[in-house]
XYZ file of C-alpha atoms in Angstrom:
595
model
C 1.081 60.508 0.273
C 0.829 57.190 2.041
C 0.985 55.888 -1.543
C 4.386 57.663 -3.117
C 7.765 55.851 -2.446
C 10.601 57.554 -2.961
C 13.987 55.257 -3.322
C 17.269 55.850 -5.396
C 19.604 53.213 -6.621
C 23.148 52.722 -5.256
C 25.967 50.392 -6.497
C 29.712 50.034 -7.408
C 30.442 51.091 -10.867
C 29.720 48.857 -13.732
C 26.981 46.517 -11.483
C 24.105 47.141 -13.423
C 22.147 50.038 -12.051
C 21.048 51.836 -15.392
C 20.223 48.736 -16.701
C 17.931 47.560 -13.689
C 16.208 51.146 -14.202
C 15.166 50.568 -17.598
C 13.518 47.501 -16.592
C 11.508 48.935 -13.984
C 10.681 52.007 -16.165
C 9.826 49.000 -18.899
C 7.677 46.824 -16.427
C 5.676 50.135 -15.189
C 4.988 51.243 -18.554
C 6.684 54.552 -17.961
C 8.701 54.490 -21.160
C 6.997 53.163 -24.533
C 8.693 50.314 -26.391
C 9.580 53.120 -29.193
C 11.466 55.248 -26.818
C 13.202 52.284 -24.898
C 16.869 52.319 -25.596
C 19.876 51.108 -23.277
C 20.434 53.440 -20.377
C 17.709 55.595 -20.992
C 17.888 57.708 -18.130
C 21.585 58.651 -19.173
C 20.682 61.341 -21.366
C 24.435 62.892 -22.374
C 25.916 61.108 -25.272
C 29.290 61.327 -23.115
C 27.596 59.182 -20.541
C 26.188 56.388 -23.225
C 29.813 56.301 -25.254
C 31.430 55.464 -21.783
C 28.729 53.312 -20.023
C 28.640 54.992 -17.150
C 26.487 57.588 -15.389
C 27.950 60.600 -14.399
C 24.569 62.589 -13.436
C 21.705 61.499 -11.082
C 18.632 61.226 -13.105
C 15.035 61.476 -11.664
C 12.152 59.822 -12.732
C 8.441 59.111 -11.628
C 6.837 55.707 -12.313
C 3.270 54.733 -11.528
C 2.687 50.990 -10.234
C -0.433 49.123 -9.516
C -0.068 46.897 -6.358
C -3.328 45.407 -4.717
C -5.822 47.369 -6.560
C -4.316 50.662 -5.232
C -1.925 52.901 -7.695
C 1.309 53.989 -6.200
C 3.921 56.759 -7.415
C 7.246 55.815 -7.579
C 10.277 58.237 -7.914
C 13.541 56.939 -8.957
C 16.675 58.251 -8.684
C 19.376 56.730 -10.540
C 22.686 57.501 -9.310
C 26.438 57.144 -10.694
C 28.891 54.321 -9.315
C 32.367 55.927 -9.640
C 33.735 57.288 -6.589
C 34.425 60.877 -8.399
C 30.858 61.551 -8.485
C 29.733 60.255 -4.703
C 28.455 64.020 -4.242
C 25.662 63.175 -6.790
C 24.593 60.150 -4.794
C 24.974 62.207 -1.209
C 22.403 64.586 -2.789
C 20.387 61.955 -4.268
C 20.183 60.052 -0.702
C 19.041 63.385 1.019
C 15.860 63.252 -1.389
C 15.095 59.695 -0.848
C 13.713 57.587 1.903
C 14.974 53.874 0.514
C 17.709 52.319 -1.520
C 18.258 49.463 -3.513
C 21.573 48.177 -2.798
C 22.635 46.295 -6.047
C 25.633 43.994 -6.243
C 26.998 42.041 -9.175
C 26.699 38.703 -8.683
C 29.999 37.676 -10.428
C 32.259 40.467 -8.827
C 30.750 40.511 -5.107
C 30.911 43.677 -2.871
C 33.557 46.324 -4.097
C 34.709 49.398 -2.312
C 32.110 51.790 -3.640
C 29.314 49.544 -2.462
C 30.401 50.028 1.308
C 31.355 53.549 0.905
C 27.765 54.485 -0.844
C 25.796 51.789 2.111
C 27.361 53.803 4.782
C 25.893 56.921 3.239
C 22.707 55.711 2.653
C 22.474 54.333 6.745
C 23.930 57.812 7.962
C 20.541 58.845 6.586
C 18.022 56.225 7.922
C 17.262 54.765 4.697
C 15.376 51.315 4.425
C 17.754 49.368 2.190
C 16.779 46.482 -0.063
C 19.784 44.271 -1.039
C 19.400 42.820 -4.795
C 22.114 40.364 -6.407
C 22.029 41.481 -9.955
C 23.482 39.617 -13.145
C 21.795 36.380 -11.849
C 21.603 35.098 -15.373
C 25.668 35.024 -16.082
C 27.251 31.689 -15.950
C 29.858 33.541 -13.470
C 27.436 34.525 -11.212
C 27.877 33.075 -7.792
C 24.581 34.243 -5.870
C 24.993 31.957 -2.719
C 28.640 33.615 -2.191
C 27.663 37.174 -2.585
C 24.655 37.096 -0.518
C 26.625 35.572 2.445
C 28.877 38.576 1.645
C 25.450 40.871 2.058
C 24.477 39.208 5.066
C 27.842 39.782 6.611
C 27.823 43.209 5.645
C 23.766 44.201 6.413
C 22.956 41.993 9.082
C 19.938 41.188 7.151
C 18.264 37.588 6.459
C 18.946 35.786 3.398
C 15.070 36.010 2.517
C 15.100 39.460 2.312
C 17.717 39.213 -0.428
C 16.010 39.680 -4.209
C 18.202 37.922 -6.881
C 17.645 39.890 -10.384
C 18.787 40.400 -13.705
C 18.831 43.363 -15.352
C 19.426 42.098 -18.658
C 16.308 39.668 -18.778
C 14.047 41.398 -16.427
C 14.316 38.446 -13.720
C 13.399 39.745 -10.208
C 11.757 42.847 -11.469
C 8.548 42.575 -9.949
C 9.662 41.233 -6.703
C 11.813 44.636 -6.304
C 8.749 46.710 -6.653
C 6.651 45.041 -4.477
C 9.690 45.059 -1.913
C 10.016 48.796 -2.745
C 6.033 49.168 -1.892
C 5.838 46.886 1.166
C 9.611 47.840 2.966
C 10.111 51.793 1.878
C 8.644 54.088 4.351
C 6.252 56.827 2.788
C 7.567 60.046 3.417
C 6.684 62.104 6.322
C 5.588 65.741 6.222
C 2.330 67.771 6.555
C 0.573 69.190 3.479
C -0.794 71.874 5.400
C 2.363 73.279 6.962
C 3.908 75.946 5.659
C 6.202 75.259 2.413
C 9.635 73.761 2.622
C 11.472 72.145 -0.239
C 14.779 70.928 -0.565
C 16.954 71.826 -4.157
C 18.876 68.363 -4.843
C 19.266 69.275 -8.359
C 19.219 72.132 -11.232
C 19.756 72.386 -14.994
C 20.339 75.215 -17.592
C 18.152 75.689 -20.339
C 18.778 78.429 -22.853
C 15.051 79.075 -23.419
C 13.600 78.594 -19.642
C 16.522 79.652 -17.496
C 17.238 77.616 -14.724
C 15.119 74.588 -13.709
C 15.775 73.337 -9.808
C 14.418 70.014 -9.118
C 13.106 69.586 -5.350
C 11.603 67.593 -2.621
C 9.013 68.652 -0.782
C 9.452 68.148 2.744
C 6.187 69.771 4.258
C 3.722 71.936 2.452
C 2.201 72.581 -1.049
C 2.891 74.430 -3.972
C 0.992 75.725 -6.795
C 2.034 77.504 -10.374
C 1.983 81.519 -9.922
C 2.772 81.376 -6.135
C 5.339 83.873 -5.044
C 8.168 81.679 -3.585
C 11.493 82.862 -1.827
C 15.171 80.823 -2.063
C 15.964 80.953 2.003
C 19.902 80.726 1.190
C 19.860 83.681 -1.257
C 16.978 85.562 -0.296
C 15.691 86.050 -3.343
C 11.959 85.845 -4.799
C 10.165 84.688 -7.662
C 7.155 83.563 -8.993
C 6.637 79.861 -9.459
C 5.729 80.068 -13.432
C 5.509 76.328 -13.835
C 6.051 72.992 -11.341
C 5.590 69.619 -12.380
C 6.719 66.154 -11.891
C 9.717 64.668 -14.066
C 8.374 61.317 -16.166
C 10.886 61.091 -19.208
C 10.211 64.790 -19.948
C 8.982 67.412 -17.454
C 4.914 67.077 -17.270
C 3.430 70.412 -15.570
C 1.035 69.646 -12.684
C -1.292 71.935 -11.015
C -0.454 71.464 -7.190
C 2.332 69.284 -5.553
C 2.021 68.618 -1.716
C 4.395 66.993 0.802
C 6.663 63.991 -0.327
C 6.658 64.468 -4.236
C 9.350 64.869 -6.012
C 9.339 67.664 -8.848
C 10.800 70.558 -10.865
C 10.130 74.586 -10.586
C 10.393 76.917 -13.461
C 10.801 80.214 -12.377
C 12.431 82.449 -15.161
C 15.793 82.618 -13.133
C 18.434 83.674 -15.481
C 22.006 83.788 -13.096
C 23.415 80.765 -11.831
C 24.583 81.929 -8.453
C 20.471 82.300 -7.608
C 20.354 78.464 -7.057
C 22.437 76.963 -4.826
C 21.886 72.907 -4.480
C 20.747 72.138 -0.689
C 18.861 75.566 -0.286
C 15.284 75.400 0.792
C 12.108 76.911 -1.286
C 9.316 78.510 1.118
C 6.527 80.562 0.221
C 7.101 84.915 0.381
C 3.274 85.241 2.343
C 3.763 82.061 4.813
C 7.508 81.292 5.279
C 9.271 78.171 6.859
C 10.596 78.935 10.583
C 14.179 77.282 9.447
C 16.015 75.958 6.127
C 16.141 72.348 6.033
C 19.260 70.843 7.056
C 21.098 70.726 3.487
C 24.046 68.461 2.930
C 27.653 68.874 3.329
C 29.256 71.640 1.689
C 31.780 69.637 -1.052
C 35.418 69.234 -0.765
C 37.199 69.318 -3.811
C 40.190 67.283 -3.768
C 42.221 67.688 -6.872
C 43.246 71.327 -8.379
C 43.971 72.068 -11.836
C 44.212 75.522 -13.746
C 42.064 75.852 -16.935
C 43.198 78.599 -19.177
C 41.056 79.333 -22.659
C 43.436 78.792 -25.877
C 42.648 82.025 -26.912
C 42.420 84.778 -24.310
C 39.863 86.813 -25.537
C 37.814 83.901 -24.680
C 38.383 84.517 -21.154
C 34.636 85.594 -20.106
C 32.972 82.873 -22.581
C 35.244 80.270 -20.218
C 33.809 82.001 -17.341
C 29.901 81.653 -18.239
C 30.578 78.465 -19.587
C 31.962 77.084 -16.486
C 28.835 78.673 -14.331
C 26.858 76.907 -16.355
C 28.250 73.561 -15.807
C 28.346 74.422 -12.324
C 24.608 74.478 -11.913
C 24.578 70.649 -13.541
C 27.501 69.692 -11.445
C 27.646 71.186 -7.716
C 30.757 69.728 -7.254
C 32.767 71.806 -9.427
C 34.508 74.555 -7.927
C 36.322 77.681 -9.474
C 38.047 80.592 -9.120
C 39.990 83.181 -11.362
C 43.635 82.848 -11.537
C 46.268 84.225 -13.934
C 49.854 82.304 -14.946
C 52.609 84.029 -16.584
C 53.179 81.314 -19.476
C 48.783 80.887 -19.876
C 47.603 84.316 -19.373
C 44.184 84.617 -17.525
C 42.130 81.738 -16.465
C 40.443 79.901 -13.510
C 41.688 77.952 -10.453
C 39.262 74.765 -10.686
C 38.854 72.468 -7.777
C 37.489 68.931 -8.929
C 36.460 65.439 -7.204
C 39.177 63.418 -8.917
C 40.743 63.050 -12.398
C 37.871 61.391 -14.250
C 35.882 64.195 -12.896
C 38.575 66.531 -14.260
C 38.673 64.425 -17.918
C 34.764 64.965 -17.831
C 34.324 68.636 -17.207
C 37.137 68.923 -19.861
C 35.152 66.678 -22.035
C 31.910 68.625 -21.478
C 33.104 72.059 -21.606
C 34.185 71.282 -25.367
C 31.066 69.284 -26.438
C 28.447 71.454 -24.894
C 29.858 74.767 -24.723
C 32.629 74.540 -27.696
C 35.565 75.956 -25.459
C 38.628 74.234 -26.074
C 40.832 74.605 -23.202
C 44.335 74.273 -21.743
C 44.760 72.334 -18.216
C 47.619 72.614 -15.980
C 49.180 69.660 -13.877
C 46.371 68.533 -11.328
C 47.687 68.869 -7.731
C 46.007 69.161 -4.181
C 45.453 72.224 -1.480
C 48.453 72.606 1.119
C 48.592 74.290 4.387
C 51.576 76.517 4.439
C 53.048 77.708 8.351
C 55.153 80.742 8.259
C 57.644 81.568 10.946
C 55.051 83.695 12.875
C 52.919 80.644 12.977
C 49.943 82.308 10.543
C 48.612 79.582 8.302
C 47.800 79.858 4.626
C 46.161 77.566 2.015
C 48.068 77.373 -1.138
C 46.336 75.430 -4.001
C 48.973 76.293 -6.628
C 52.851 76.099 -6.627
C 53.422 79.134 -7.470
C 51.639 80.774 -4.514
C 54.055 79.449 -2.360
C 55.423 82.248 -0.394
C 59.693 82.321 -0.420
C 61.293 79.438 1.160
C 62.881 81.652 3.835
C 59.735 82.600 5.183
C 58.298 79.082 5.401
C 58.277 76.990 8.832
C 56.542 73.914 7.462
C 54.432 72.800 5.113
C 51.387 70.443 5.932
C 49.604 68.008 3.257
C 46.454 66.150 3.090
C 46.456 62.590 3.464
C 43.734 60.328 2.724
C 42.156 57.131 4.361
C 42.181 55.037 1.632
C 40.272 51.362 1.236
C 41.271 48.870 -1.431
C 39.383 45.398 -1.504
C 41.150 43.019 -3.884
C 41.706 39.321 -4.194
C 44.424 37.732 -2.199
C 46.773 36.661 -5.318
C 47.284 40.761 -5.962
C 48.337 41.519 -2.282
C 52.077 41.835 -3.122
C 51.704 44.323 -6.148
C 49.160 46.559 -4.284
C 51.496 46.588 -1.475
C 54.585 47.760 -3.012
C 52.288 50.220 -5.054
C 50.861 52.020 -1.924
C 54.197 52.388 -0.224
C 55.654 53.866 -3.141
C 53.548 56.126 -2.629
C 54.440 57.048 0.741
C 51.689 55.101 2.165
C 51.616 53.377 5.380
C 49.268 50.268 6.151
C 46.695 50.457 8.972
C 45.319 47.420 8.785
C 44.044 44.428 6.366
C 41.307 41.811 6.724
C 39.739 39.131 5.002
C 35.830 40.035 3.968
C 34.964 36.577 2.723
C 36.759 33.629 1.111
C 39.590 35.249 -1.022
C 38.736 38.840 -0.921
C 40.501 41.063 1.428
C 40.388 44.582 2.596
C 43.600 46.828 2.999
C 43.355 50.320 4.675
C 46.401 52.980 4.077
C 47.060 56.301 4.992
C 48.546 58.237 1.809
C 49.236 61.392 0.742
C 46.555 62.982 -1.397
C 48.951 64.555 -3.436
C 50.499 60.950 -4.491
C 47.160 59.704 -5.958
C 46.068 62.804 -7.981
C 47.812 61.778 -11.110
C 47.892 57.990 -12.109
C 47.437 55.936 -9.146
C 44.217 54.669 -9.727
C 45.307 53.602 -13.574
C 48.012 51.787 -12.009
C 46.302 50.273 -8.931
C 43.703 48.915 -11.732
C 46.280 47.473 -14.286
C 48.166 45.699 -11.572
C 45.262 44.136 -10.103
C 43.631 43.217 -14.001
C 40.843 45.636 -13.290
C 40.035 43.109 -9.862
C 40.984 46.009 -6.705
C 38.609 48.351 -6.011
C 39.389 51.624 -4.336
C 37.725 54.786 -2.025
C 38.995 57.032 -0.171
C 37.753 60.138 2.221
C 40.021 62.856 3.702
C 41.711 61.572 6.810
C 44.173 64.320 8.140
C 47.145 67.290 7.436
C 50.453 65.615 8.386
C 54.009 67.708 8.155
C 55.822 66.888 5.331
C 59.016 67.949 3.394
C 58.047 69.246 0.618
C 59.904 71.406 -2.038
C 58.570 73.471 -5.031
C 60.304 71.965 -8.301
C 60.858 74.457 -10.990
C 60.928 73.723 -14.968
C 63.008 76.447 -16.698
C 62.917 76.759 -20.489
C 66.316 79.440 -21.692
C 66.315 80.327 -17.925
C 63.057 81.444 -17.369
C 60.583 79.610 -15.320
C 57.051 78.034 -16.765
C 54.771 78.344 -13.907
C 52.322 76.285 -15.303
C 54.856 73.272 -15.185
C 55.825 73.961 -11.368
C 54.931 71.289 -8.797
C 55.181 70.865 -5.409
C 56.996 67.497 -4.838
C 58.121 65.634 -1.592
C 62.033 65.808 -1.133
C 63.244 62.201 -1.755
C 61.266 62.249 -5.089
C 62.627 65.541 -6.150
C 65.655 64.649 -8.055
C 64.202 61.580 -9.937
C 60.931 63.741 -10.471
C 62.761 66.529 -11.996
C 65.096 64.456 -14.473
C 62.415 62.562 -15.903
C 60.141 65.817 -16.334
C 63.361 67.017 -18.571
C 63.374 64.113 -20.464
C 59.463 64.192 -21.183
C 59.952 67.946 -22.166
C 62.605 66.666 -24.666
C 60.693 64.723 -26.476
C 57.725 67.042 -26.954
C 58.969 70.434 -27.441
C 59.329 70.851 -31.011
C 62.929 72.035 -32.161
C 63.554 75.563 -33.002
C 66.082 77.413 -34.819
C 68.261 77.940 -31.583
C 69.240 75.656 -28.582
C 66.535 75.312 -25.729
C 67.799 74.694 -22.427
C 65.697 72.392 -20.194
C 66.292 72.859 -16.566
C 64.617 71.349 -13.405
C 65.368 73.610 -10.358
C 65.072 73.869 -6.707
C 65.315 77.192 -5.691
C 68.581 78.702 -7.222
C 70.016 74.760 -7.330
C 69.772 73.087 -10.561
C 69.331 69.395 -10.523
C 68.656 68.096 -14.099
C 69.287 69.553 -17.566
C 68.440 68.712 -20.956
C 69.377 70.415 -24.270
C 67.234 70.470 -27.538
C 69.658 71.154 -30.179
C 68.890 73.785 -33.015
C 67.734 73.075 -36.326
C 70.953 73.621 -38.408
C 71.726 74.881 -41.741
C 74.925 73.474 -43.316
C 76.424 77.100 -44.246
C 79.485 76.346 -45.564
C 78.185 73.700 -47.917
C 78.908 76.545 -50.680
C 82.894 76.669 -49.839
C 84.774 74.181 -51.925
C 88.278 73.752 -50.623
C 90.144 77.338 -49.896
C 91.073 78.839 -46.601
C 89.719 77.358 -43.069
C 88.522 81.045 -42.182
C 86.284 81.438 -44.691
C 84.446 78.653 -43.119
C 85.164 80.048 -39.832
C 84.147 83.328 -40.192
C 80.473 82.035 -41.964
C 79.933 79.714 -38.638
C 80.765 82.803 -36.767
C 78.407 84.645 -38.240
C 75.982 81.816 -37.802
C 76.440 81.659 -34.325
C 75.969 84.931 -33.713
C 72.599 84.885 -35.303
C 71.398 81.993 -33.517
C 72.420 83.928 -30.185
C 70.409 86.922 -31.008
C 67.626 85.060 -32.064
C 67.670 83.112 -28.334
C 67.403 86.503 -26.666
C 64.148 87.456 -28.610
C 62.551 83.981 -29.571
C 60.166 82.293 -27.798
C 59.479 78.766 -27.005
C 56.081 77.609 -27.638
C 55.142 74.801 -24.992
C 52.468 72.290 -26.620
C 49.299 71.118 -24.730
C 50.464 67.951 -24.518
C 53.525 68.911 -22.463
C 51.470 70.182 -19.848
C 49.787 66.792 -19.594
C 52.955 65.345 -19.827
C 53.331 65.078 -16.269
C 50.084 62.756 -15.813
C 52.012 59.856 -18.058
C 55.425 59.795 -16.230
C 56.472 56.395 -15.028
């Protein structure tokens, strides 16, 4: 065990984690030169296309140091705030972390939040300044920022470059010298923590685990503590570029287990694996349950695909433990699911993965957050969907979730960022200079205002320099009302939203204008109305496609023309009673693009 090191790589998005991981794999000859490619650990096409890491990826390397062979288990983690749950699970399986900071951009919001997560788990931190080969790199300045943040010495910081491979050997030596070997007793009863799982159509569910105590061999009878199910370990092994079977794994190792599990509910991330014959006393303290931030309805385009969509979401949930879902139905869209996501990028990625991996085309409704609704008797219920709101006469007050947001930016962009946050009903808590020209601003903001387009706007007004991170802070009473959209007097529940009273009229008007552009013209007039309760606050009309029925009347008496027009009018009226308005998919997402 003294020759095992488990470590992960944490950083803000785009600071070069995956590129540096490529160099570590190359230097230790884990990946042969013919298999080498950029972002070798990112195995999803989506990750390569977008240049971001979505899943944590584990791989084992071997490295000779001072005549001894060491086993290094590396986990490369995502950097985007929407995938921070992946990072928290990776950190639970490690004893050390490489903290990577971009030499040209310095410390950013996600760097700080990932660092705090690692410190809470008592990991040994190795600070690295990456991209030192760039002309725009300012390693001295960035090192000062790291020293202020971590309180370490300048000598402990390693300068490296993922592109050229500079500093890679120093990093490997530092991992061996500074990261502690895993603690644990190979002779004790088996205790292994599941930190990830994937679905394989041929072999069932493959669980990735870290052994804390004990030893496991193929063919042994094991039990998953949380679900209470028992299985035979058909195959165990370690994760190289592909899975490599082993005859035995003992405490401190990271590996995988295949036991022919077919149903996704039977594997829970954070669960403990133990032996049936000699079980451990208690389960390992897992990581906290994920709290979804954004809720949206996901519906199949064809109603008969409902069960397929359920199976696809279950398989996706295995691979992405931060996705939550429960069945719901809508008058406009039929049966579907209410899904909880960690953010808008997460929602977009899930939609994309459903389409690519499972061939499921879905309609997504307007994202919203969960509210606490108190009735006159003082009972509280959680509402994830505006259509689940009780009657207005029964509601005493509604509380909405507030977040504590940290925005790190250059001093030049403070004005526009302040304006943006205050326009989203934010309150400035404090602002302070971190170093030189960089400031951190802390805001309390309603989560509902951030869900839609806040992040995109923040990036564009700060020319991409502002970085943003948040966590749920508390619930506060707010004057919220339900805004309904009516088409020809019928409410479209998929378009209804909960919004703040002050924004409602403006929001309703913009919704009506946007829908007028997006809904195609029919043979009859369509009235688009925004309503609060019974009060209509905005209206737009889409005019009917008309045929000139009087074209064949040349001259003559006006009554002939009037008779034809009257006949047409009756036909339009009848059509309006039986005609239904088809709302295109892009209309449901129009709300996201309202400006």
